[in-house]
mmCIF file of C-alpha atoms in Angstrom:
data_model
loop_
_atom_site.group_PDB
_atom_site.id
_atom_site.type_symbol
_atom_site.label_atom_id
_atom_site.label_comp_id
_atom_site.label_asym_id
_atom_site.label_seq_id
_atom_site.Cartn_x
_atom_site.Cartn_y
_atom_site.Cartn_z
ATOM 1 C CA MET A 19 25.806 -20.706 10.608
ATOM 2 C CA GLU A 20 23.576 -22.237 13.267
ATOM 3 C CA PRO A 21 19.904 -21.786 12.439
ATOM 4 C CA PRO A 22 17.721 -20.028 15.018
ATOM 5 C CA ARG A 23 16.247 -22.302 17.645
ATOM 6 C CA ARG A 24 12.563 -23.060 17.743
ATOM 7 C CA GLY A 25 10.632 -20.142 19.173
ATOM 8 C CA GLN A 26 13.305 -17.589 18.334
ATOM 9 C CA PRO A 27 12.790 -14.804 15.747
ATOM 10 C CA TRP A 28 13.743 -15.843 12.207
ATOM 11 C CA TRP A 29 16.540 -13.258 12.135
ATOM 12 C CA SER A 30 18.099 -14.466 15.405
ATOM 13 C CA GLY A 31 21.812 -15.313 15.196
ATOM 14 C CA ARG A 32 22.159 -14.266 11.550
ATOM 15 C CA ASN A 33 24.742 -12.045 9.935
ATOM 16 C CA PRO A 34 23.118 -8.590 9.490
ATOM 17 C CA LEU A 35 24.180 -8.389 5.835
ATOM 18 C CA VAL A 36 22.719 -11.817 5.128
ATOM 19 C CA TRP A 37 19.542 -10.797 6.974
ATOM 20 C CA VAL A 38 19.175 -7.648 4.844
ATOM 21 C CA ARG A 39 19.807 -9.616 1.648
ATOM 22 C CA ASP A 40 17.192 -12.230 2.556
ATOM 23 C CA TRP A 41 14.716 -9.556 3.630
ATOM 24 C CA VAL A 42 15.000 -7.782 0.280
ATOM 25 C CA ARG A 43 14.783 -11.065 -1.648
ATOM 26 C CA SER A 44 11.645 -12.052 0.250
ATOM 27 C CA THR A 45 9.944 -8.729 -0.552
ATOM 28 C CA PRO A 46 10.902 -7.966 -4.166
ATOM 29 C CA GLY A 47 7.807 -5.944 -5.008
ATOM 30 C CA THR A 48 8.291 -3.535 -2.123
ATOM 31 C CA HIS A 49 11.924 -2.855 -2.943
ATOM 32 C CA ILE A 50 11.492 -2.572 -6.703
ATOM 33 C CA TRP A 51 8.748 -0.043 -6.007
ATOM 34 C CA LEU A 52 11.026 1.848 -3.620
ATOM 35 C CA LEU A 53 13.832 1.839 -6.183
ATOM 36 C CA VAL A 54 11.593 3.379 -8.847
ATOM 37 C CA ILE A 55 10.326 6.016 -6.397
ATOM 38 C CA GLY A 56 13.928 6.822 -5.497
ATOM 39 C CA ILE A 57 14.770 7.346 -9.163
ATOM 40 C CA THR A 58 11.718 9.524 -9.844
ATOM 41 C CA SER A 59 12.445 11.533 -6.682
ATOM 42 C CA LEU A 60 15.959 12.230 -7.947
ATOM 43 C CA VAL A 61 14.496 13.349 -11.272
ATOM 44 C CA ILE A 62 12.159 15.824 -9.553
ATOM 45 C CA ALA A 63 14.866 17.034 -7.163
ATOM 46 C CA SER A 64 17.275 17.770 -10.023
ATOM 47 C CA ALA A 65 14.700 19.264 -12.411
ATOM 48 C CA SER A 66 14.154 22.962 -12.977
ATOM 49 C CA GLU A 67 11.050 24.494 -11.454
ATOM 50 C CA GLY A 68 9.232 24.493 -14.790
ATOM 51 C CA LEU A 69 10.115 20.882 -15.561
ATOM 52 C CA GLU A 70 9.212 19.842 -12.034
ATOM 53 C CA GLN A 71 5.732 21.335 -12.356
ATOM 54 C CA PHE A 72 5.274 19.695 -15.758
ATOM 55 C CA LEU A 73 6.274 16.266 -14.423
ATOM 56 C CA VAL A 74 4.131 16.529 -11.319
ATOM 57 C CA HIS A 75 1.039 17.476 -13.305
ATOM 58 C CA ARG A 76 1.732 15.109 -16.207
ATOM 59 C CA THR A 77 2.064 12.110 -13.899
ATOM 60 C CA SER A 78 -0.975 12.979 -11.767
ATOM 61 C CA SER A 79 -4.076 10.825 -11.853
ATOM 62 C CA ASN A 80 -6.397 13.835 -11.877
ATOM 63 C CA ILE A 81 -9.589 14.187 -13.906
ATOM 64 C CA HIS A 82 -7.820 15.666 -16.922
ATOM 65 C CA GLU A 83 -5.146 12.963 -17.115
ATOM 66 C CA LEU A 84 -7.636 10.182 -16.396
ATOM 67 C CA ASN A 85 -9.708 11.369 -19.349
ATOM 68 C CA GLU A 86 -6.709 11.751 -21.661
ATOM 69 C CA HIS A 87 -4.529 8.811 -20.572
ATOM 70 C CA PRO A 88 -6.534 6.609 -18.155
ATOM 71 C CA LEU A 89 -4.335 3.516 -17.838
ATOM 72 C CA PRO A 90 -0.901 5.225 -17.886
ATOM 73 C CA SER A 91 -2.193 7.828 -15.437
ATOM 74 C CA LEU A 92 -3.350 5.221 -12.926
ATOM 75 C CA LEU A 93 -0.091 3.292 -13.181
ATOM 76 C CA ILE A 94 2.483 6.083 -13.314
ATOM 77 C CA SER A 95 0.996 8.163 -10.499
ATOM 78 C CA GLY A 96 1.880 5.417 -8.027
ATOM 79 C CA PHE A 97 5.616 5.826 -8.644
ATOM 80 C CA TRP A 98 6.049 9.505 -7.802
ATOM 81 C CA ILE A 99 6.032 11.538 -4.625
ATOM 82 C CA GLU A 100 5.477 15.267 -4.626
ATOM 83 C CA ARG A 101 8.259 16.121 -2.141
ATOM 84 C CA PRO A 102 11.530 14.224 -2.747
ATOM 85 C CA ALA A 103 12.778 15.372 0.674
ATOM 86 C CA SER A 104 10.264 12.982 2.259
ATOM 87 C CA PHE A 105 11.710 9.928 0.478
ATOM 88 C CA LEU A 106 13.416 8.585 3.612
ATOM 89 C CA LEU A 107 10.106 8.713 5.464
ATOM 90 C CA TYR A 108 8.569 6.632 2.697
ATOM 91 C CA VAL A 109 11.424 4.142 2.980
ATOM 92 C CA VAL A 110 10.555 3.629 6.642
ATOM 93 C CA MET A 111 6.834 3.316 5.898
ATOM 94 C CA PHE A 112 7.454 0.841 3.072
ATOM 95 C CA GLU A 113 9.614 -1.349 5.289
ATOM 96 C CA LEU A 114 7.114 -1.282 8.155
ATOM 97 C CA LEU A 115 3.953 -1.754 6.109
ATOM 98 C CA HIS A 116 4.504 -3.014 2.569
ATOM 99 C CA ALA A 117 7.451 -5.294 3.289
ATOM 100 C CA ASN A 118 5.769 -6.991 6.241
ATOM 101 C CA VAL A 119 2.526 -7.500 4.344
ATOM 102 C CA GLU A 120 4.280 -8.765 1.213
ATOM 103 C CA ARG A 121 6.393 -11.213 3.193
ATOM 104 C CA TRP A 122 3.299 -12.470 5.007
ATOM 105 C CA VAL A 123 0.753 -12.886 2.202
ATOM 106 C CA GLY A 124 3.099 -13.217 -0.776
ATOM 107 C CA THR A 125 3.977 -10.809 -3.548
ATOM 108 C CA TRP A 126 0.967 -11.400 -5.789
ATOM 109 C CA ARG A 127 -1.650 -11.124 -3.024
ATOM 110 C CA TRP A 128 0.087 -8.026 -1.693
ATOM 111 C CA LEU A 129 0.175 -6.498 -5.175
ATOM 112 C CA LEU A 130 -3.491 -7.314 -5.754
ATOM 113 C CA THR A 131 -4.437 -5.602 -2.498
ATOM 114 C CA VAL A 132 -2.382 -2.415 -2.769
ATOM 115 C CA GLY A 133 -2.748 -2.104 -6.543
ATOM 116 C CA GLY A 134 -6.499 -2.561 -6.392
ATOM 117 C CA ALA A 135 -6.760 -0.071 -3.540
ATOM 118 C CA HIS A 136 -4.652 2.497 -5.402
ATOM 119 C CA ILE A 137 -6.864 2.250 -8.478
ATOM 120 C CA ALA A 138 -10.187 2.205 -6.607
ATOM 121 C CA ALA A 139 -9.266 5.045 -4.255
ATOM 122 C CA THR A 140 -7.953 7.177 -7.117
ATOM 123 C CA LEU A 141 -11.055 6.718 -9.264
ATOM 124 C CA ALA A 142 -13.462 7.216 -6.359
ATOM 125 C CA SER A 143 -11.732 10.312 -5.003
ATOM 126 C CA GLN A 144 -11.553 11.927 -8.440
ATOM 127 C CA GLU A 145 -15.223 11.133 -8.974
ATOM 128 C CA LEU A 146 -15.927 13.087 -5.794
ATOM 129 C CA VAL A 147 -13.909 15.982 -7.180
ATOM 130 C CA LEU A 148 -15.882 15.845 -10.441
ATOM 131 C CA LEU A 149 -19.203 15.851 -8.579
ATOM 132 C CA ALA A 150 -18.054 18.814 -6.477
ATOM 133 C CA ILE A 151 -17.030 20.713 -9.624
ATOM 134 C CA GLU A 152 -20.358 19.999 -11.297
ATOM 135 C CA GLY A 153 -22.123 21.131 -8.127
ATOM 136 C CA HIS A 154 -20.076 24.370 -8.129
ATOM 137 C CA ARG A 155 -18.472 23.518 -4.785
ATOM 138 C CA LEU A 156 -14.986 23.358 -6.301
ATOM 139 C CA PRO A 157 -13.421 25.415 -9.106
ATOM 140 C CA ARG A 158 -12.999 23.810 -12.545
ATOM 141 C CA SER A 159 -9.226 24.168 -12.146
ATOM 142 C CA MET A 160 -9.412 21.152 -9.816
ATOM 143 C CA THR A 161 -9.549 18.948 -12.906
ATOM 144 C CA HIS A 162 -5.789 19.549 -13.032
ATOM 145 C CA VAL A 163 -5.155 19.044 -9.308
ATOM 146 C CA VAL A 164 -1.908 17.274 -8.356
ATOM 147 C CA ASP A 165 -2.776 13.718 -7.364
ATOM 148 C CA ILE A 166 0.350 11.603 -7.237
ATOM 149 C CA GLY A 167 1.928 9.444 -4.587
ATOM 150 C CA VAL A 168 1.824 6.111 -2.882
ATOM 151 C CA SER A 169 -0.339 6.889 0.125
ATOM 152 C CA TYR A 170 -3.367 4.901 -1.061
ATOM 153 C CA GLY A 171 -1.290 1.747 -1.301
ATOM 154 C CA LEU A 172 0.189 2.420 2.120
ATOM 155 C CA ALA A 173 -3.295 2.838 3.584
ATOM 156 C CA ALA A 174 -4.364 -0.526 2.153
ATOM 157 C CA ALA A 175 -1.240 -2.212 3.517
ATOM 158 C CA ALA A 176 -1.896 -0.625 6.912
ATOM 159 C CA GLY A 177 -5.387 -2.113 6.922
ATOM 160 C CA LEU A 178 -4.270 -5.595 5.922
ATOM 161 C CA LEU A 179 -1.399 -5.593 8.431
ATOM 162 C CA THR A 180 -3.991 -5.495 11.224
ATOM 163 C CA TYR A 181 -4.550 -9.238 10.814
ATOM 164 C CA ARG A 182 -0.827 -9.956 11.108
ATOM 165 C CA LEU A 183 -0.687 -8.786 14.715
ATOM 166 C CA LEU A 184 -1.825 -10.822 17.691
ATOM 167 C CA PRO A 185 -4.109 -9.501 20.432
ATOM 168 C CA PRO A 186 -3.820 -7.235 22.358
ATOM 169 C CA TRP A 187 -1.389 -5.487 19.963
ATOM 170 C CA ARG A 188 -3.873 -5.908 17.122
ATOM 171 C CA TYR A 189 -6.507 -3.835 18.906
ATOM 172 C CA ALA A 190 -4.079 -1.079 19.893
ATOM 173 C CA TYR A 191 -2.781 -0.920 16.317
ATOM 174 C CA LEU A 192 -6.335 -0.889 14.915
ATOM 175 C CA VAL A 193 -7.319 2.038 17.130
ATOM 176 C CA ALA A 194 -4.168 3.946 16.107
ATOM 177 C CA VAL A 195 -4.857 3.362 12.395
ATOM 178 C CA LEU A 196 -8.502 4.394 12.670
ATOM 179 C CA VAL A 197 -7.559 7.552 14.559
ATOM 180 C CA PHE A 198 -4.783 8.415 12.102
ATOM 181 C CA PHE A 199 -7.027 8.162 9.047
ATOM 182 C CA GLY A 200 -10.279 9.095 10.770
ATOM 183 C CA ILE A 201 -9.362 12.506 12.201
ATOM 184 C CA PRO A 202 -8.675 14.129 8.788
ATOM 185 C CA LEU A 203 -11.837 12.509 7.443
ATOM 186 C CA THR A 204 -13.996 14.137 10.120
ATOM 187 C CA THR A 205 -12.259 17.522 10.210
ATOM 188 C CA GLY A 206 -12.524 19.148 6.802
ATOM 189 C CA ALA A 207 -11.843 16.106 4.653
ATOM 190 C CA THR A 208 -10.229 16.504 1.229
ATOM 191 C CA PHE A 209 -10.604 14.143 -1.716
ATOM 192 C CA THR A 210 -7.310 12.536 -0.637
ATOM 193 C CA ASP A 211 -8.705 11.793 2.822
ATOM 194 C CA PHE A 212 -11.684 10.040 1.240
ATOM 195 C CA GLY A 213 -9.262 8.082 -0.929
ATOM 196 C CA HIS A 214 -7.311 6.992 2.144
ATOM 197 C CA ALA A 215 -10.515 5.804 3.823
ATOM 198 C CA ILE A 216 -11.465 3.766 0.758
ATOM 199 C CA ALA A 217 -7.996 2.218 0.493
ATOM 200 C CA LEU A 218 -7.927 1.408 4.221
ATOM 201 C CA THR A 219 -11.324 -0.271 3.940
ATOM 202 C CA MET A 220 -10.093 -2.357 1.023
ATOM 203 C CA GLY A 221 -7.117 -3.414 3.137
ATOM 204 C CA PHE A 222 -9.486 -4.564 5.872
ATOM 205 C CA ALA A 223 -11.611 -6.363 3.275
ATOM 206 C CA ALA A 224 -8.584 -8.301 1.979
ATOM 207 C CA TRP A 225 -8.697 -10.674 4.963
ATOM 208 C CA PRO A 226 -9.560 -13.699 2.716
ATOM 209 C CA LEU A 227 -6.159 -13.298 1.008
ATOM 210 C CA THR A 228 -4.218 -13.836 4.236
ATOM 211 C CA PRO A 229 -2.619 -17.098 5.402
ATOM 212 C CA ALA A 230 -4.602 -16.738 8.637
ATOM 213 C CA ALA A 231 -7.874 -16.902 6.703
ATOM 214 C CA ALA A 232 -6.689 -19.956 4.755
ATOM 215 C CA ALA A 233 -5.600 -21.665 7.978
ATOM 216 C CA GLY A 234 -8.967 -20.891 9.550
ATOM 217 C CA ALA A 235 -10.783 -22.466 6.606
ATOM 218 C CA VAL A 236 -8.690 -25.629 6.906
ATOM 219 C CA VAL A 237 -9.322 -25.883 10.653
ATOM 220 C CA GLU A 238 -13.059 -25.396 10.108
ATOM 221 C CA GLU A 239 -13.123 -28.073 7.421
ATOM 222 C CA GLU A 240 -11.244 -30.513 9.639
ATOM 223 C CA ALA A 241 -13.612 -29.764 12.524
ATOM 224 C CA GLU A 242 -16.554 -30.632 10.279
ATOM 225 C CA GLY A 243 -14.962 -33.920 9.303
ATOM 226 C CA GLY A 244 -13.765 -32.893 5.853
ATOM 227 C CA PRO A 245 -15.678 -32.781 2.570
ATOM 228 C CA GLN A 246 -16.549 -36.478 2.761
ATOM 229 C CA GLY A 247 -17.674 -36.504 6.406
ATOM 230 C CA GLY A 248 -14.316 -37.668 7.664
ATOM 231 C CA GLY A 249 -13.677 -40.201 4.944
ATOM 232 C CA GLU A 250 -10.848 -40.262 2.431
ATOM 233 C CA HIS A 251 -10.651 -37.168 0.283
ATOM 234 C CA ILE A 252 -10.987 -37.935 -3.393
ATOM 235 C CA PRO A 253 -9.711 -35.131 -5.682
#
């Protein structure tokens, strides 16, 4: 098959099945994650009402579970969604956000960003819940609140993807993201909304992990004449 000409999209002129195969191979973390979420969604969809409630609460990263099983709670909660009917929506969001970010920065940098954001946003948002309970602004039953899902990771990916776009699309996308996450935060915010804001901020802060940041550092070093003032670099 003739490779795409210079300046053409990388998928240009390729067999669609080959394109899909290569896309999945280039973003293994995204699609393994999606596969696990698909399996857990089937489990919830086929479970009885009692079992469904048990699973949803047992896999939540709420205050009770964080106290009882901190590490498993943080990990497992990222592989479940509360409404299996919304799985197809998550497929679309994963392909648009996670897959593009993973392909751009690499699997390990992507995982560091979204995994770190999921953990930080979960802990911070549940700390807010705990403070509200201690201040008698929320009932003590909130220690068992359902807190599962993948939205914190998606928020972090959305923030990091900003740097992948070129102006003026970058600015339009940035405004859309800030409006999407900002409106709930300023109109009766819940602990989840605060978690989204934290995860989005961590996505923005992950700029040093991007290829664009690395390329900028190289250009700056070359402009300054290199580490030896323009001479031969000695490792």
